Coordinates of C-alpha atoms in Angstrom, one line a residue:
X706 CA 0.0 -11.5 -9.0
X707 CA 0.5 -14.1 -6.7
X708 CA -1.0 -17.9 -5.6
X709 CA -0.6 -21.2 -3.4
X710 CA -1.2 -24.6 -3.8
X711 CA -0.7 -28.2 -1.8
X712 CA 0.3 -31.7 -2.5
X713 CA -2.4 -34.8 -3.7
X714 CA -2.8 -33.6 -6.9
X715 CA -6.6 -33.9 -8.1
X716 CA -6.8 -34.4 -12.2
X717 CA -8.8 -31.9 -14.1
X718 CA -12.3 -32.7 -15.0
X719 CA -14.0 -32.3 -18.1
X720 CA -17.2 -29.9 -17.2
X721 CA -20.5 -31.2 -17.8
X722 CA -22.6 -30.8 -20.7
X723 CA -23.9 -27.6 -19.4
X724 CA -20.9 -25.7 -19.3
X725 CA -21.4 -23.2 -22.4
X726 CA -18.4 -21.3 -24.5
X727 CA -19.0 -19.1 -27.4
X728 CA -20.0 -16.1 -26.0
X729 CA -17.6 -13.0 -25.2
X730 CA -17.5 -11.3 -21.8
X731 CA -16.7 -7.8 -20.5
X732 CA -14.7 -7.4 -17.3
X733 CA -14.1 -4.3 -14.9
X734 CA -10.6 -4.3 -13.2
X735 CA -10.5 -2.7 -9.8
X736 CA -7.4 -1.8 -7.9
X737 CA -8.1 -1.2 -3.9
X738 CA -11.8 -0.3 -5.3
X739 CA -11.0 2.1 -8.2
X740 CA -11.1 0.9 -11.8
X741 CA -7.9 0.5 -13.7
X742 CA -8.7 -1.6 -16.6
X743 CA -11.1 -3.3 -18.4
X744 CA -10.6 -7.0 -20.4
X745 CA -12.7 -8.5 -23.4
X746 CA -12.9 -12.5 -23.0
X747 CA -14.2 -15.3 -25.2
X748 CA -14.4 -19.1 -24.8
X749 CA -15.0 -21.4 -27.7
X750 CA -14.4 -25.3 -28.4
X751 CA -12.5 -26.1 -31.6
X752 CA -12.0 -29.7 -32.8
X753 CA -8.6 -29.3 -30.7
X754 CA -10.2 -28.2 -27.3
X755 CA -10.7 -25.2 -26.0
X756 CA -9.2 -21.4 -26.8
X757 CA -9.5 -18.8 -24.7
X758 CA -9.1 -15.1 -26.2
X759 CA -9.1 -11.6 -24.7
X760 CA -7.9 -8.1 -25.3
X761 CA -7.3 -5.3 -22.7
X762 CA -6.2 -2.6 -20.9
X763 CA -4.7 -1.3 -17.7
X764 CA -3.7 1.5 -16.5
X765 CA -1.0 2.3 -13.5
X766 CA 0.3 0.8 -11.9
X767 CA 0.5 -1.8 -14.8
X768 CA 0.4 0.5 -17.9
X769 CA -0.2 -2.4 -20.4
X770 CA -2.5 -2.8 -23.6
X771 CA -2.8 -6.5 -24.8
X772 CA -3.4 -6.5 -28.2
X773 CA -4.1 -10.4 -28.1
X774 CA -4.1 -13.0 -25.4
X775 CA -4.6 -16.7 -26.6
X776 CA -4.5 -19.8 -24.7
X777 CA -5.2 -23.1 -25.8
X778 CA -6.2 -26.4 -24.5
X779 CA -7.3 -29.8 -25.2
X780 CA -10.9 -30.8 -24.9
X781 CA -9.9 -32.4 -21.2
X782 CA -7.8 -29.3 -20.5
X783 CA -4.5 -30.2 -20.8
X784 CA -2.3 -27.4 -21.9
X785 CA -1.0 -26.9 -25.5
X786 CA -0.3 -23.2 -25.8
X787 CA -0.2 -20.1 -24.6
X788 CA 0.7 -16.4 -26.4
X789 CA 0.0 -12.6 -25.8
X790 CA 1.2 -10.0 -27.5
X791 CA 1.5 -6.3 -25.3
X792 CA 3.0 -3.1 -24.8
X793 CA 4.0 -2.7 -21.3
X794 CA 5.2 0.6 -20.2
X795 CA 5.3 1.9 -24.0
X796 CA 7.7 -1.4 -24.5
X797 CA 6.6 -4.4 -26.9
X798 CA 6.2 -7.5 -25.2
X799 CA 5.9 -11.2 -26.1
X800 CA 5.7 -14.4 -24.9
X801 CA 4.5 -17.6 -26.5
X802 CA 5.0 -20.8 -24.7
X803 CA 4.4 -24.6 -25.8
X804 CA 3.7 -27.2 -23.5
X805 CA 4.4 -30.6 -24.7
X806 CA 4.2 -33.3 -22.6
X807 CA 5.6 -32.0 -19.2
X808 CA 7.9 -29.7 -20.9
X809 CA 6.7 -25.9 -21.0
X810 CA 8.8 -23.9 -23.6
X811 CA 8.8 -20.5 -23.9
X812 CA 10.1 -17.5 -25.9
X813 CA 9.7 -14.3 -24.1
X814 CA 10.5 -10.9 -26.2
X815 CA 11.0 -7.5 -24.6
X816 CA 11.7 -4.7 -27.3
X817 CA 14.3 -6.0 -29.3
X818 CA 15.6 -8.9 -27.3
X819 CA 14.3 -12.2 -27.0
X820 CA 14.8 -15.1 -24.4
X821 CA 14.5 -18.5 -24.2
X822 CA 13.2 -20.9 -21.0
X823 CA 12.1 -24.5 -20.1
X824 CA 10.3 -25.5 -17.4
X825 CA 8.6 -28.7 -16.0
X826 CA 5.3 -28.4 -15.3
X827 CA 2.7 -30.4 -14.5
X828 CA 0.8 -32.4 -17.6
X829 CA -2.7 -30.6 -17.2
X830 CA -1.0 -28.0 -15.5
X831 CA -3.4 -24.7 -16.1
X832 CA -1.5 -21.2 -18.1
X833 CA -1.8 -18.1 -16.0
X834 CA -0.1 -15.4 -16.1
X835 CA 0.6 -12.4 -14.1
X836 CA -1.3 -9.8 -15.5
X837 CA -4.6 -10.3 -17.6
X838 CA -7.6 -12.8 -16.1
X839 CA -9.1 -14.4 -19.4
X840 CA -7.2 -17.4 -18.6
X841 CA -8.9 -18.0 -15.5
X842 CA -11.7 -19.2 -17.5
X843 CA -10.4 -22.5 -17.3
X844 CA -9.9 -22.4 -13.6
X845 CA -13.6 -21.4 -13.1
X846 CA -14.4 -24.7 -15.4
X847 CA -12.6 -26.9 -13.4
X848 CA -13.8 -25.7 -9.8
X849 CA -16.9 -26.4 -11.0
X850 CA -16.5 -30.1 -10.3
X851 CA -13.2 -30.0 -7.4
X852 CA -14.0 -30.7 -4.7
X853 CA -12.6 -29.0 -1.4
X854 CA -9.4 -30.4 -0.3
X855 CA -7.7 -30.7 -3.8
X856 CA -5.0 -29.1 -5.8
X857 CA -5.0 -27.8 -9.2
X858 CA -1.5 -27.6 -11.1
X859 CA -0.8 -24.6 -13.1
X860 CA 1.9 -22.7 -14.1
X861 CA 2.5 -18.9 -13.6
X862 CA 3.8 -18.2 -16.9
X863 CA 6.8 -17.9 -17.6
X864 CA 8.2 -18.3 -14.1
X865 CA 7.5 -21.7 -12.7
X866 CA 5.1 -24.5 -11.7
X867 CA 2.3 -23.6 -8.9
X868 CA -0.2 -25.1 -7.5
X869 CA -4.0 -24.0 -6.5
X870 CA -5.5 -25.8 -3.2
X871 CA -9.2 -25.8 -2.9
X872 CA -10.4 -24.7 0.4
X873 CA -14.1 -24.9 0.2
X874 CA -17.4 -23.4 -1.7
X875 CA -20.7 -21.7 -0.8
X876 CA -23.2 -21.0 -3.6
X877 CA -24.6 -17.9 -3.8
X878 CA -27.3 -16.2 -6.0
X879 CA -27.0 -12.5 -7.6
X880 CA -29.7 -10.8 -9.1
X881 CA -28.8 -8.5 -12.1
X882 CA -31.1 -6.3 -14.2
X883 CA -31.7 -9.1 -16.6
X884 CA -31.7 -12.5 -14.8
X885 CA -30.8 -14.0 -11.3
X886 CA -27.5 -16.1 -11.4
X887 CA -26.7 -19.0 -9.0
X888 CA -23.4 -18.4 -8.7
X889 CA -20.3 -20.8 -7.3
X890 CA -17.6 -18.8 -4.7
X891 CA -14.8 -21.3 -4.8
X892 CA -11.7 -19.8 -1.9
X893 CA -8.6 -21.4 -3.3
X894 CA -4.8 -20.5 -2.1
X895 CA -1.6 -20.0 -4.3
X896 CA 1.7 -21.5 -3.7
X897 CA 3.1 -18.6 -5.0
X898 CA 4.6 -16.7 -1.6
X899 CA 4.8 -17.6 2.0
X900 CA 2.5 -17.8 3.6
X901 CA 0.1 -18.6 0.4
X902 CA -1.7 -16.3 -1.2
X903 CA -6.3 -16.4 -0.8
X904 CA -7.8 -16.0 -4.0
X905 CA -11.7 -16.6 -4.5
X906 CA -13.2 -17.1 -7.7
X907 CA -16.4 -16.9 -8.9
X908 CA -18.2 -19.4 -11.6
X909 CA -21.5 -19.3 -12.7
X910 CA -24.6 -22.1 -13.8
X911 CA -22.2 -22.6 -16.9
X912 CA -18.7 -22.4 -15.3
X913 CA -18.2 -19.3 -17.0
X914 CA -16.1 -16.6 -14.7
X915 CA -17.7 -14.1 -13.0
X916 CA -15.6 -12.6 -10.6
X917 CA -12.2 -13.0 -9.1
X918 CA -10.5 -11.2 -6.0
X919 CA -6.8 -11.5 -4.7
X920 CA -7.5 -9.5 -1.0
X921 CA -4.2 -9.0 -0.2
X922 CA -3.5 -7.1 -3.7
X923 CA -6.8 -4.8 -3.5
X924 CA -7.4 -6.9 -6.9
X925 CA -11.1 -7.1 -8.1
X926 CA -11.7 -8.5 -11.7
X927 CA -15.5 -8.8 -12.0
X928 CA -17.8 -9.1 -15.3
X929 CA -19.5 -6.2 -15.7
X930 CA -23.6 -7.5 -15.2
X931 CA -22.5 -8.3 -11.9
X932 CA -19.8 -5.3 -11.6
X933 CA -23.0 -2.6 -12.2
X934 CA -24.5 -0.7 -9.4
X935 CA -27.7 -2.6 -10.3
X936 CA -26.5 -6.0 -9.6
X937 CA -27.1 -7.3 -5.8
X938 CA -26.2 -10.3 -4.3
X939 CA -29.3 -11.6 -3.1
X940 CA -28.5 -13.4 0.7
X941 CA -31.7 -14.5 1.8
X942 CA -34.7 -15.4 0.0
X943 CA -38.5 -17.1 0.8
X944 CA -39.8 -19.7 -1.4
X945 CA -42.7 -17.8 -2.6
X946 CA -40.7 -14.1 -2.0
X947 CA -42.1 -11.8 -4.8
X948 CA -39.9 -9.2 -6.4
X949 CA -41.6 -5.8 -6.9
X950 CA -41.4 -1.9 -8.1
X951 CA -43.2 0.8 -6.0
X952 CA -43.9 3.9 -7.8
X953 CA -42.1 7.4 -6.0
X954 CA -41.7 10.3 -7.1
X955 CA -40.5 10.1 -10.8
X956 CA -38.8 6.8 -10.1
X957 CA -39.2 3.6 -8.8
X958 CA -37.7 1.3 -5.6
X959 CA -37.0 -2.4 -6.6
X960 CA -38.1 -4.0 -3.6
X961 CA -38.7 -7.8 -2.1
X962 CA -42.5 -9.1 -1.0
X963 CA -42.3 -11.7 1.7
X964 CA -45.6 -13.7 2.3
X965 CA -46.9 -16.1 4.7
X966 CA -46.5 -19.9 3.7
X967 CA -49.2 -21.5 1.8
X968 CA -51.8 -22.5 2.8
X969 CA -52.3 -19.0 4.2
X970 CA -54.3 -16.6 2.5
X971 CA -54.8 -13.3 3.2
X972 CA -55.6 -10.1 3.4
X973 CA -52.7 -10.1 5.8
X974 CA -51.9 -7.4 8.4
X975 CA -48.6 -5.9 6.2
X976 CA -45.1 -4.7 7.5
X977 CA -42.4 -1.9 5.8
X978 CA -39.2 -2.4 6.8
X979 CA -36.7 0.6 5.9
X980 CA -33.1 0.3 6.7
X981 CA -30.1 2.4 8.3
X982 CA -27.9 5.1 6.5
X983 CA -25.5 4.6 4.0
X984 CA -26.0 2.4 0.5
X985 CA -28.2 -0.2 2.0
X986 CA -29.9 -2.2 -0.1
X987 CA -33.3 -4.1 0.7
X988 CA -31.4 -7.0 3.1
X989 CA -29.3 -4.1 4.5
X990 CA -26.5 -6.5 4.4
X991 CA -23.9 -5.3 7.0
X992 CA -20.7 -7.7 8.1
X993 CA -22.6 -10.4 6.7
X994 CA -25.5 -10.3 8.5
X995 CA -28.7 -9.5 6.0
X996 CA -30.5 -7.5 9.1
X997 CA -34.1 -6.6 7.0
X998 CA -33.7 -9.9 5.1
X999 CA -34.0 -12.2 8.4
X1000 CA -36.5 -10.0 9.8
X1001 CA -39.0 -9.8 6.9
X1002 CA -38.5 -13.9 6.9
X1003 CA -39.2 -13.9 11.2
X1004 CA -42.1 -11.7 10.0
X1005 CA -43.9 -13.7 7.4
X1006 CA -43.1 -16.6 9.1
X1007 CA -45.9 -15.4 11.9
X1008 CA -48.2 -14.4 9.4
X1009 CA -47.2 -11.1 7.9
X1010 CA -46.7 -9.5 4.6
X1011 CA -43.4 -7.7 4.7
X1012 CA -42.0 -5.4 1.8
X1013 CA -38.3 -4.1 2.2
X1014 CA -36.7 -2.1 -0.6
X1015 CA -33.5 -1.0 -2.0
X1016 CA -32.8 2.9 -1.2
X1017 CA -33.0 5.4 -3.9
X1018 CA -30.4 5.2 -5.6
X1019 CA -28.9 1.8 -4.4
X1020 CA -29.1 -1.8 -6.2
X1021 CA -31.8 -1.9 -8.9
X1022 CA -34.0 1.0 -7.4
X1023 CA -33.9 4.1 -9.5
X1024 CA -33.3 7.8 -8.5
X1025 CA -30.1 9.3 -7.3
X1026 CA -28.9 8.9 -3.5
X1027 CA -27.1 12.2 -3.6
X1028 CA -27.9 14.9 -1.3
X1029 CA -31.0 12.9 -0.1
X1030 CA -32.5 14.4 2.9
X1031 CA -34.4 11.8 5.6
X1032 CA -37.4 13.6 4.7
X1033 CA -37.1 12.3 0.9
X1034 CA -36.4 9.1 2.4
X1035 CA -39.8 9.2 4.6
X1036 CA -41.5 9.9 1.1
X1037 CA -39.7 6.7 -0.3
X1038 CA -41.6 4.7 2.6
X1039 CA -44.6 6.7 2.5
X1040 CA -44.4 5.3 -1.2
X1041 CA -44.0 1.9 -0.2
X1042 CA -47.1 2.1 2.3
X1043 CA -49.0 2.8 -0.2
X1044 CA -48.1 0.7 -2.4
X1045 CA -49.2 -1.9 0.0
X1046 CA -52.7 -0.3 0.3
X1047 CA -52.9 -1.3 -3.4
X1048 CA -52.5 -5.1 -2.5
X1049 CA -55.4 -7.4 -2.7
X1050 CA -53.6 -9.6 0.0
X1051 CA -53.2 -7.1 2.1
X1052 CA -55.3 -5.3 5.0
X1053 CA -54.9 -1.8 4.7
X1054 CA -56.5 -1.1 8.3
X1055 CA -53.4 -3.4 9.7
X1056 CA -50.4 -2.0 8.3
X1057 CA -46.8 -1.3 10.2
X1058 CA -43.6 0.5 9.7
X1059 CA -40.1 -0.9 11.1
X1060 CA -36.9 1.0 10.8
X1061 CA -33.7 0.2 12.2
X1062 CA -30.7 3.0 13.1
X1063 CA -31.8 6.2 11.1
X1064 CA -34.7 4.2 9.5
X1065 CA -36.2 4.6 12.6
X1066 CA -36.4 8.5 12.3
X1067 CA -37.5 7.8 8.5
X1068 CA -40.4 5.6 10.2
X1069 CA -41.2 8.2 13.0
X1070 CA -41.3 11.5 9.7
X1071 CA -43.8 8.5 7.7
X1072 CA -46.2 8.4 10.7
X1073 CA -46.7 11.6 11.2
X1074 CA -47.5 12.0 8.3
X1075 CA -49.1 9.0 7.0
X1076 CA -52.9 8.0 8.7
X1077 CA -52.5 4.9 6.9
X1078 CA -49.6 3.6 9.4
X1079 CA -51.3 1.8 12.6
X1080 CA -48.1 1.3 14.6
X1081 CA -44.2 2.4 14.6
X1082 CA -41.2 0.5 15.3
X1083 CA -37.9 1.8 16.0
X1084 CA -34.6 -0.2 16.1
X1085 CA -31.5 0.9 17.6
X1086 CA -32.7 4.1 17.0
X1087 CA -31.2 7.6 18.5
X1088 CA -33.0 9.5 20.9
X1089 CA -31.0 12.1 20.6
X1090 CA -30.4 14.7 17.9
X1091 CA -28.1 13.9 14.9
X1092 CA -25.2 16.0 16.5
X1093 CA -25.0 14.7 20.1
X1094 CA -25.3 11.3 18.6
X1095 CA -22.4 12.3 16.4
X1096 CA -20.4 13.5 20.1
X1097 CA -21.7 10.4 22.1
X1098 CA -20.3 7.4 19.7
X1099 CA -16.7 9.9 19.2
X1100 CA -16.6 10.2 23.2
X1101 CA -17.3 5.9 22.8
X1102 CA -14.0 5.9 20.6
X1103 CA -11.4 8.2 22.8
X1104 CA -12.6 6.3 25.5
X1105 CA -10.9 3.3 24.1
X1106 CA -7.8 5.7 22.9
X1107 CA -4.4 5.4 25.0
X1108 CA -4.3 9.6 24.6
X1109 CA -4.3 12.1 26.9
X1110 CA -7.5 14.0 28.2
X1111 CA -6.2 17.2 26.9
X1112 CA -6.2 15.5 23.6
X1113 CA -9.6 14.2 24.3
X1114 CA -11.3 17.4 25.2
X1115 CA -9.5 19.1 21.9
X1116 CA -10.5 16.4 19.5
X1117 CA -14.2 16.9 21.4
X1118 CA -14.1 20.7 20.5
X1119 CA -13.4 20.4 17.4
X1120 CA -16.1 17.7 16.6
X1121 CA -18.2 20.3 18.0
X1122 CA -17.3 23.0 16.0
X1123 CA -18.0 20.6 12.7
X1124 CA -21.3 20.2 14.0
X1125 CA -22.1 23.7 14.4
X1126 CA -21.1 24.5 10.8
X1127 CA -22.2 21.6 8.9
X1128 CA -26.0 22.6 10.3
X1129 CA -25.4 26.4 10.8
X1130 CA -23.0 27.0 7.7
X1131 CA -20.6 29.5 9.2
X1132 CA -17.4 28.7 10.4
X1133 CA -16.1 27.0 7.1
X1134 CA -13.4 28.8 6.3
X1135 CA -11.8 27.8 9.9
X1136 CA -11.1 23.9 8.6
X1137 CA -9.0 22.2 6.1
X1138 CA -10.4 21.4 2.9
X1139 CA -10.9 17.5 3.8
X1140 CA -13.2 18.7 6.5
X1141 CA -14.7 21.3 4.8
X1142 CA -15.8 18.5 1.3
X1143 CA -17.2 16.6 4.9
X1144 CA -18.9 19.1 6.0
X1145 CA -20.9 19.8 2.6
X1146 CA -22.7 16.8 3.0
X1147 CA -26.4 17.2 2.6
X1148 CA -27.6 14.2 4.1
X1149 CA -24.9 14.7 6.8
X1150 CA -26.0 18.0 7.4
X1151 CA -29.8 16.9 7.9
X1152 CA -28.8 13.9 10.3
X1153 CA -26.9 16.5 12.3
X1154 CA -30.1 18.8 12.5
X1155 CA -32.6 16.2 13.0
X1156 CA -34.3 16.1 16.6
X1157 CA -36.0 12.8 17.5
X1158 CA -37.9 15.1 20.0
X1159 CA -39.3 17.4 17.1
X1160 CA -40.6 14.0 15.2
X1161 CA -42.0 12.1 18.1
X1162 CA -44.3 15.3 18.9
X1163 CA -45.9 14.8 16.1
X1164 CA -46.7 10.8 15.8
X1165 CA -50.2 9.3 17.5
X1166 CA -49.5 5.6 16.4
X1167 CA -48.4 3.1 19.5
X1168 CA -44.4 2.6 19.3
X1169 CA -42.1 0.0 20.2
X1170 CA -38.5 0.9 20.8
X1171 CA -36.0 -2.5 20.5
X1172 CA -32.4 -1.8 21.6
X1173 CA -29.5 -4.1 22.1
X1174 CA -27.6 -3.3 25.7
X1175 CA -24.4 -3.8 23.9
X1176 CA -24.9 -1.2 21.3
X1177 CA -21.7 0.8 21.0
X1178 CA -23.1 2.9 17.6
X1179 CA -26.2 4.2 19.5
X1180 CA -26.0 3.3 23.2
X1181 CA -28.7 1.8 25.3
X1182 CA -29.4 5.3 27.2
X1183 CA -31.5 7.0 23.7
X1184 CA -33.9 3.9 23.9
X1185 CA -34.6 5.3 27.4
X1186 CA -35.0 8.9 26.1
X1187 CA -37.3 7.8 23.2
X1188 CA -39.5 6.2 25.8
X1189 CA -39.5 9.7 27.8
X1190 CA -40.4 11.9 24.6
X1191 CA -43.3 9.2 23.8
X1192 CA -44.1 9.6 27.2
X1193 CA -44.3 14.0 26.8
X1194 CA -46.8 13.4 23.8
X1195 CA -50.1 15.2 24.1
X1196 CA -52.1 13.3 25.2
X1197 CA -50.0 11.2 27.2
X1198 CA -48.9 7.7 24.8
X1199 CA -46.0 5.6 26.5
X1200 CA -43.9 4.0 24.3
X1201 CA -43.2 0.1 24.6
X1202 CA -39.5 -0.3 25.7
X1203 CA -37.3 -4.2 25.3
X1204 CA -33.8 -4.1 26.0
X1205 CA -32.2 -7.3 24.6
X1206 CA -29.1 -8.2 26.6
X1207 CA -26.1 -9.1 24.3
X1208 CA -26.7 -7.7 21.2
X1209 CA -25.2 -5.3 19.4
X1210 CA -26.3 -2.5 17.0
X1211 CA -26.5 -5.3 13.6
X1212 CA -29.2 -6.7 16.4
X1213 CA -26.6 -9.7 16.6
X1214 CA -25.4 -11.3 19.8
X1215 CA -22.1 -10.1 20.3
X1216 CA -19.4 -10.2 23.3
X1217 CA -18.5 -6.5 23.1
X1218 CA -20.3 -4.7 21.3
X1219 CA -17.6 -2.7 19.4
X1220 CA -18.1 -2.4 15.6
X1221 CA -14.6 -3.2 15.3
X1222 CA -16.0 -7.2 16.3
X1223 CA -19.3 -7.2 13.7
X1224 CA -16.8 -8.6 10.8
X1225 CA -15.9 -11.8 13.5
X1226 CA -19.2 -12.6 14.7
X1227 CA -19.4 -16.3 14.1
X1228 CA -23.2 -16.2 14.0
X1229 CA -24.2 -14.4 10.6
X1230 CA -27.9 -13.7 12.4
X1231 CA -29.6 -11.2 14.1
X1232 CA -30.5 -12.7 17.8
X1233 CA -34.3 -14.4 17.7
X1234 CA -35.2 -12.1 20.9
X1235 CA -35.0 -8.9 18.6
X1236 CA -37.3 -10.9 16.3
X1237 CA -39.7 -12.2 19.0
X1238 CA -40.2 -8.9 20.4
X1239 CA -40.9 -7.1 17.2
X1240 CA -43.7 -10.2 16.1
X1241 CA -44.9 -10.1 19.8
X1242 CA -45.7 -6.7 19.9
X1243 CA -47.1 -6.3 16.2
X1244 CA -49.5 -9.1 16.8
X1245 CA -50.9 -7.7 19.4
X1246 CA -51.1 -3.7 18.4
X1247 CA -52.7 -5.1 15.0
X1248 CA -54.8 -7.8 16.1
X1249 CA -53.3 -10.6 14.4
X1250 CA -54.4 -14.0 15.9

């Protein structure tokens, strides 16, 4: 593993008070997102210092089982030792190394032969190694306190002296099953390689590790409360934001209550917001931009109670997101309406449902069904059905290909003929087996199938259709098409239409619109004009003052 460093050397702090050894921690090892190992860690102070210990495993490409990893240091963390004992490819392995002074000594046993080397190193340089992560333990402790612009020494044992540059730190707060955790996400760079390797590290309230990344190795080492499927970073939050479970069917969907400020009181007209596909959780968190999170807090900021929701399946909500069906997922928000009818504080003659992308065919399937709904609004959502959709964002992409238009119109067939059999069924044995494993997709399937002129037939409730012009994921022309099949509803009920110039499909502004840009937007924020429109036009279809 590899890491970078700088010149002004800042000294190693002793943590505060707070910072807390004793306990052992569990780690998950990820290689380019799949797990290939797993480490046991333990900090305690001894009347020398501080030890580190850990045992592990990883699998290929590594293929090594540590036995025993120790590193020791004083109690201002200056090196005094460092020893592991493994088998690495079915070979024993050894090193030990002593650091006196700045003089780092080591013996370094593979098999049956054993080396000798001395190197200089810094005097509170911090031991890592290459493989195995306990001993950034100690780096965690110390970035608790360095500020951005220093350098820590270290040495990448038993190969030479580095040096670790601290670029800067955001604080950031995870919620697991058992406790929220203000975490510290330190980006440092090693001096290991040219240019220097990024490396971000992860300490929490204690300056205990929680999670370290290397990006250009596909390396993710990450303690397993936070590594669960459970655990969410939590990227926007209210003050008074209340954190709630609504009962569905056999399960339940861990979900976030926004509120007015005090001194408001309510019953307050109430909001569900219900995000696009994919895992989404309750901010629906997408290139960094928490989409549901900043419009619940827009929301409540002009006087409405606004529940969003993980997705079955996704962060803490139970139930299983396999071969869920948007029908299932209209249930889920049918669930969450009512859940809000149960609310003192709320008014359940004043009560709206928001979904952005597909959650906007989730919100149309809840109103239909659902008398309890007053009003519908639909965010960059398709007009058209599932499978032309599908064909108008692919004929988007070749138009941006350097190919041929023979190759276009093939590559346009044959998305066809995917669409046929995904919602017919026949066909199959015509495509590879990676096609086919697409293809039996259930929620794909259903996307495919749906008709947003089927569902719109059957909602009453006023509707408000948002779209950005930019949108390259469902183009501005279906906003237009939703307004017509409002429009064809019997009786007659048009449909509210705002176009917002400059924004994208996230509902950010943007310069192009590509999805291919969402990851460089230097504004991390839906645009306010999506906001004002959707307060705007809820205040007056439910009467709020």
């Amino acid at each position: 593993m590899a890491f970078t460093a700088t010149t002004a050397v800042a000294q190693p702090q002793q943590p505060p008070a707070v910072f807390q050894p004793g306990a052992t921690s569990s780690f998950m090892i990820f290689l380019r997102g799949n797990p290939i190992g797993v480490e046991q860690m333990a900090l305690s102070r001894t009347t020398e210092g501080w030890t580190i210990l850990s045992t592990g495993r990883l699998a290929q490409p590594f293929d090594l089982v540590a036995r025993k990893l120790e590193v020791r240091y004083t109690a201002d963390w200056k090196p005094i030792a460092y020893n592991i004992d493994t088998t690495v490819r079915g070979e024993f392995q050894r090193v030990i190394t002593t650091v006196e002074g700045t003089t780092a000594s080591s013996e370094i046993t593979t098999g049956t032969r054993t080396d000798r080397k001395t190197d200089t190193i810094d005097a509170s340089a911090l031991l890592l190694p290459n493989a195995m992560y306990s001993p950034y333990e100690a780096v965690a402790a110390l970035l608790r306190t360095a500020p951005n612009g220093s350098t820590l020494p270290a040495y990448q044992i038993p190969i030479a002296a580095i040096e670790l540059r601290v670029i800067d730190s955001t604080t950031e707060q995870i919620q697991t099953t058992t406790r929220l955790i203000t975490a510290k996400r330190t980006h440092v760079t090693a001096n290991t390689a040219a240019p220097p390797v990024d490396i971000t590290i992860w300490g929490d309230e204690n300056g205990r590790l929680l999670r370290l990344t290397v990006p250009s190795q596909g390396l993710d080492v990450a303690r397993t409360d936070i590594a669960s499927v459970s655990a969410r970073q939590v990227t926007i939050t209210r003050p008074n934001d209340e954190a709630v479970r609504i009962l569905a069917n056999g399960f339940s969907l861990a979900g976030t209550v926004s509120k007015p400020a005090a001194p408001a009181k309510g019953p307050f007209p109430a909001v569900v917001l219900t995000g696009g596909a994919g895992l989404t959780d309750r901010d629906e968190l997408v290139a960094g931009i928490p989409i549901l999170g900043q419009l619940a807090g827009g929301l409540a900021d002009a006087g409405f109670l606004v529940v969003r929701y993980d997705k079955r399946g996704i962060g803490q909500s139970g139930g299983r997101p396999e071969g869920v069906t948007l029908a299932d997922h209209a249930e889920d928000q049918r669930a969450a309406v009512k859940y809000l009818t149960s609310r003192k504080d709320v008014d359940g003659r004043r009560i709206a449902v928001v979904g952005h992308s597909e959650g906007g065919l989730v919100s149309l399937m809840t109103a239909a069904a659902e008398k309890r709904v007053d009003a519908v609004v639909l965010l960059a959502t398709n007009g058209v059905s599932g499978s032309d959709l599908v064909l108008q964002q692919q004929q988007h992409a070749l138009s941006r290909m350097n190919i041929s238009d023979v190759e276009k119109q093939a590559r346009i067939a044959m998305q066809k003929r995917i669409n046929e059999a995904a919602i017919t069924g026949k066909g199959l044995d015509g495509f590879t087996a990676a096609v086919r494993q697409q293809i039996d997709n259930v929620e794909f399937q259903n996307l495919l199938a749906t008709d947003p002129a089927t569902l719109m037939s059957r909602v009453r409730q006023p509707i408000l259709v948002v779209q950005g012009e930019l949108d390259t994921q469902v183009a501005p022309s279906n906003a237009d098409r939703l307004a017509e099949l409002a429009k064809a509803r019997k009786p007659p009920l048009p449909a509210d239409v705002v176009k917002v110039p400059g924004v994208n499909h996230l509902l950010a502004m943007s310069v192009t619109g590509e999805a291919d840009e969402y990851e460089k937007l230097p504004l991390k924020q839906i645009s306010p004009a999506v906001s004002t429109a959707v307060v705007d036009w809820l205040k007056k279809k439910l009467l709020v003052p």
